[in-house]
Amino acid sequence: MHRIMKNVPFLGVAVLFTSLWACGPAPANQPVGLVSPEGTNRLEIYLDAQGRPGYRVFHKEAVVIDSSGLGFEFRDQPALMGGMELVSQSGSAGDETWEMPWGEQRQVRNHFNETELTLKEKAALGRELKIRFRAYDDGVAFRYEFLPQEGVDSVIITAEHTEFQLTGDHTAFWIPGDWDIYEHLYQTTRVSGIDALSRRNHPDLAATYIPENAVNTPVTLRADNGLHLSFHEADLTDYAEMTLRVDPEKLSFTSALVGSDRTGYKVRRALPFRTPWRTIQIGDRAGDLLASRLIENLNEPNTLGDISWFTPMKYVGIWWEMHLGVSTWDMEATQDMNTFSALDKKQMNKKHGATTANAKRYIDFAAANGIKGLLVEGWNTGWDHWIGFEDREGVFDFVTPYADYDLDEVVRYGRENGVEVIMHHETSAAPRTYEQQLDSAYGLMKSLGIHSVKTGYVGKIIPKGEYHHGQWMVNHYRKVLETAAGYEVAVNAHEPIKATGLRRTYPNAIAREGLRGQEFNAWATDGGNPPEHIPIVAFTRMLAGPIDFTPGVFDIALPSKPNNQINTTLAQQLALYVVIYSPIQMACDLPENYEGQPALQFIREVGVDWEQSVVLDGEVGDYVAIAREERGTGNWFVGAVTDENARELEIDFGFLPAGQTFKATLYKDGAGAHYRENPKALAIESAQVTSDSKMKVPLAPGGGLAISLMRE
Ligand code: NOJ
Ligand code: CA
């Protein structure tokens, strides 16, 4: 559907709310008001007595973000932090419905009111700045638009000062504002207790840099009255990522952009340009955040057109065996996942994972179970010079297979069996080496009929001084996405830049990591992901976009890793296929661990592309239950996970279409199930349900529930 934007004469009524200003600078002028279509959220935008722009946000007439200032500092110009006046203001509204080529739901409504303010500096320079605000019923957003400046062709931003003044010491679910990696465990503290610097020097992270007490986004807050807020950004294009500096006394966040030691600044842009959107999602229930499509709505429509060459799928991979330390990425078998270091071959006594024979074994397993993809890591030369090596430029080769891996034959055998190979490109954080080979690497894929790639960026970025989340790398990740699209290749990036809804514009951005994935359970020295991990991730990281979490470990005790185990029950591993959204979902365990397991039936059946999704219930950090309807079949799937606490889940099947009977298969935590003591206790039950059915199902500590609902 086409976008409908209409100009409306004057949107929100400009009213003076002098008596309501709780704290902070009072507006010098009448504030401009902007109200969401249903009136749920309201913005007031003003210039304070110093001529600095600011805003406040109301949710159902309660202040949820108090007076917050806006502004910038530059390298070669005075700061724009005040001395401005309002030149013009105009309102508009949008209401369109667009279709996701794959997603949590097919139809997305993008319904908002907008106001655009043009501000002008009163001093000699007379610089102009536009700020565009949008009010949605699920949140608010704004972005800056830098206008042309006489005699100046580009600006260098050294700091962005976008404030978010909270109204209380809310409970925060946060990871540190690391410039290199998102793979931290979420912490739960009051805003006043956020201490990002205490998360420095994590032993399991190959690159981490946390320069100040800031958090990364999405960061989700719960106020004591139950209100939920989540802060993030949308359309991160040619700009540095935004982290949020914490002021534990003022109880506020201020944008802190990721920088570069090479250049000493944050962002350099030719004029005119616009920044990413700064977003605040607002919900009365935790589940409202999950249902919000605000982030995607703030991105441009699909520029790729038809991408039917990519189909959502489940996949297996020569992958978990390396993380378990059973086999290696490098053919020489000298690199050890357990120690992240090169060892003497004799000491290792390991074997190369990516061999032709092993790939065929996985293909046979996939084909027998209706799984459409096979990822093969460690297939190309360069892995003997990976972790622990500083000089990684020019090392990885993305077209040359190891001698014991016959790429053509594996692709052919896969095709014969209905399984497509997924390419793997570990860049070892040497993006220039990768960029030099993009065309040849994707050209090879195209010639083989391979339509997706998993990329990786483990280690410190080369050149030194750049960080994974700075403007330079933001542009690299974009270049990869755009180049890949030209070869009909979809990208699943690990160690990525965070998702900001660009999958709408580039639907070949199918999934990414950008969190502590399942892999940490195999080798983390801190005991792995705790049971509360997913109940937090669902309401934080997942608001940004699809997650390649790699669920499906059945051999939960990890016998080859005496110091590690998965901190979930088997039922929870199944539930992850529904709870975590991604158009690609791995069945990550070794084929031999699935053999003869009745629970495998759920992985065979579960959908990967959805007509609609319904959040049934949930609390951040405690539990979450989601129902999703599969596209094309009308079958439904339910997934629920809980933290370390057992609880009883009440399911109301009212989400099902009325008048139809479904055959339900329930994969429940069995008697005595417990994520540590008895993770594999599973009970599989059948029932007939309709939209009138209700059920109470116990979840074990660290447990879960998966249900398939097949139309009769
Ligand atoms: C880190 C990724 O997250 C993981 O999935 C992959 O196996 C390794 N890098 C090697 O590329
Ligand atoms: Ca990773």
Short mmCIF file of N, CA and C and ligand atoms in Angstrom, two decimals, residues 181 183 458 494-495 513 515 519-520, ligand 2:
data_model
loop_
_atom_site.label_atom_id
_atom_site.label_comp_id
_atom_site.label_asym_id
_atom_site.label_seq_id
_atom_site.Cartn_x
_atom_site.Cartn_y
_atom_site.Cartn_z
N ILE A 181 30.85 -4.52 21.56
CA ILE A 181 30.13 -5.80 21.64
C ILE A 181 28.87 -5.64 22.50
N GLU A 183 27.48 -8.50 23.72
CA GLU A 183 27.31 -9.84 24.30
C GLU A 183 27.54 -9.86 25.80
N VAL A 458 34.58 -11.17 14.93
CA VAL A 458 35.19 -11.44 16.24
C VAL A 458 36.54 -10.71 16.33
N HIS A 494 26.74 -11.66 12.71
CA HIS A 494 27.12 -11.81 14.12
C HIS A 494 28.14 -10.73 14.45
N GLU A 495 28.25 -10.41 15.75
CA GLU A 495 29.03 -9.23 16.15
C GLU A 495 28.65 -8.07 15.21
N GLU A 513 22.99 -11.36 15.40
CA GLU A 513 23.23 -11.78 16.77
C GLU A 513 23.10 -10.52 17.62
N LEU A 515 23.85 -10.11 20.86
CA LEU A 515 23.47 -10.41 22.24
C LEU A 515 24.25 -11.66 22.64
N GLU A 519 25.68 -19.82 22.23
CA GLU A 519 27.07 -20.28 22.24
C GLU A 519 27.75 -20.09 23.59
N PHE A 520 27.35 -19.04 24.32
CA PHE A 520 27.98 -18.79 25.62
C PHE A 520 27.77 -19.95 26.59
CA CA B 2 29.11 -13.90 18.98
#
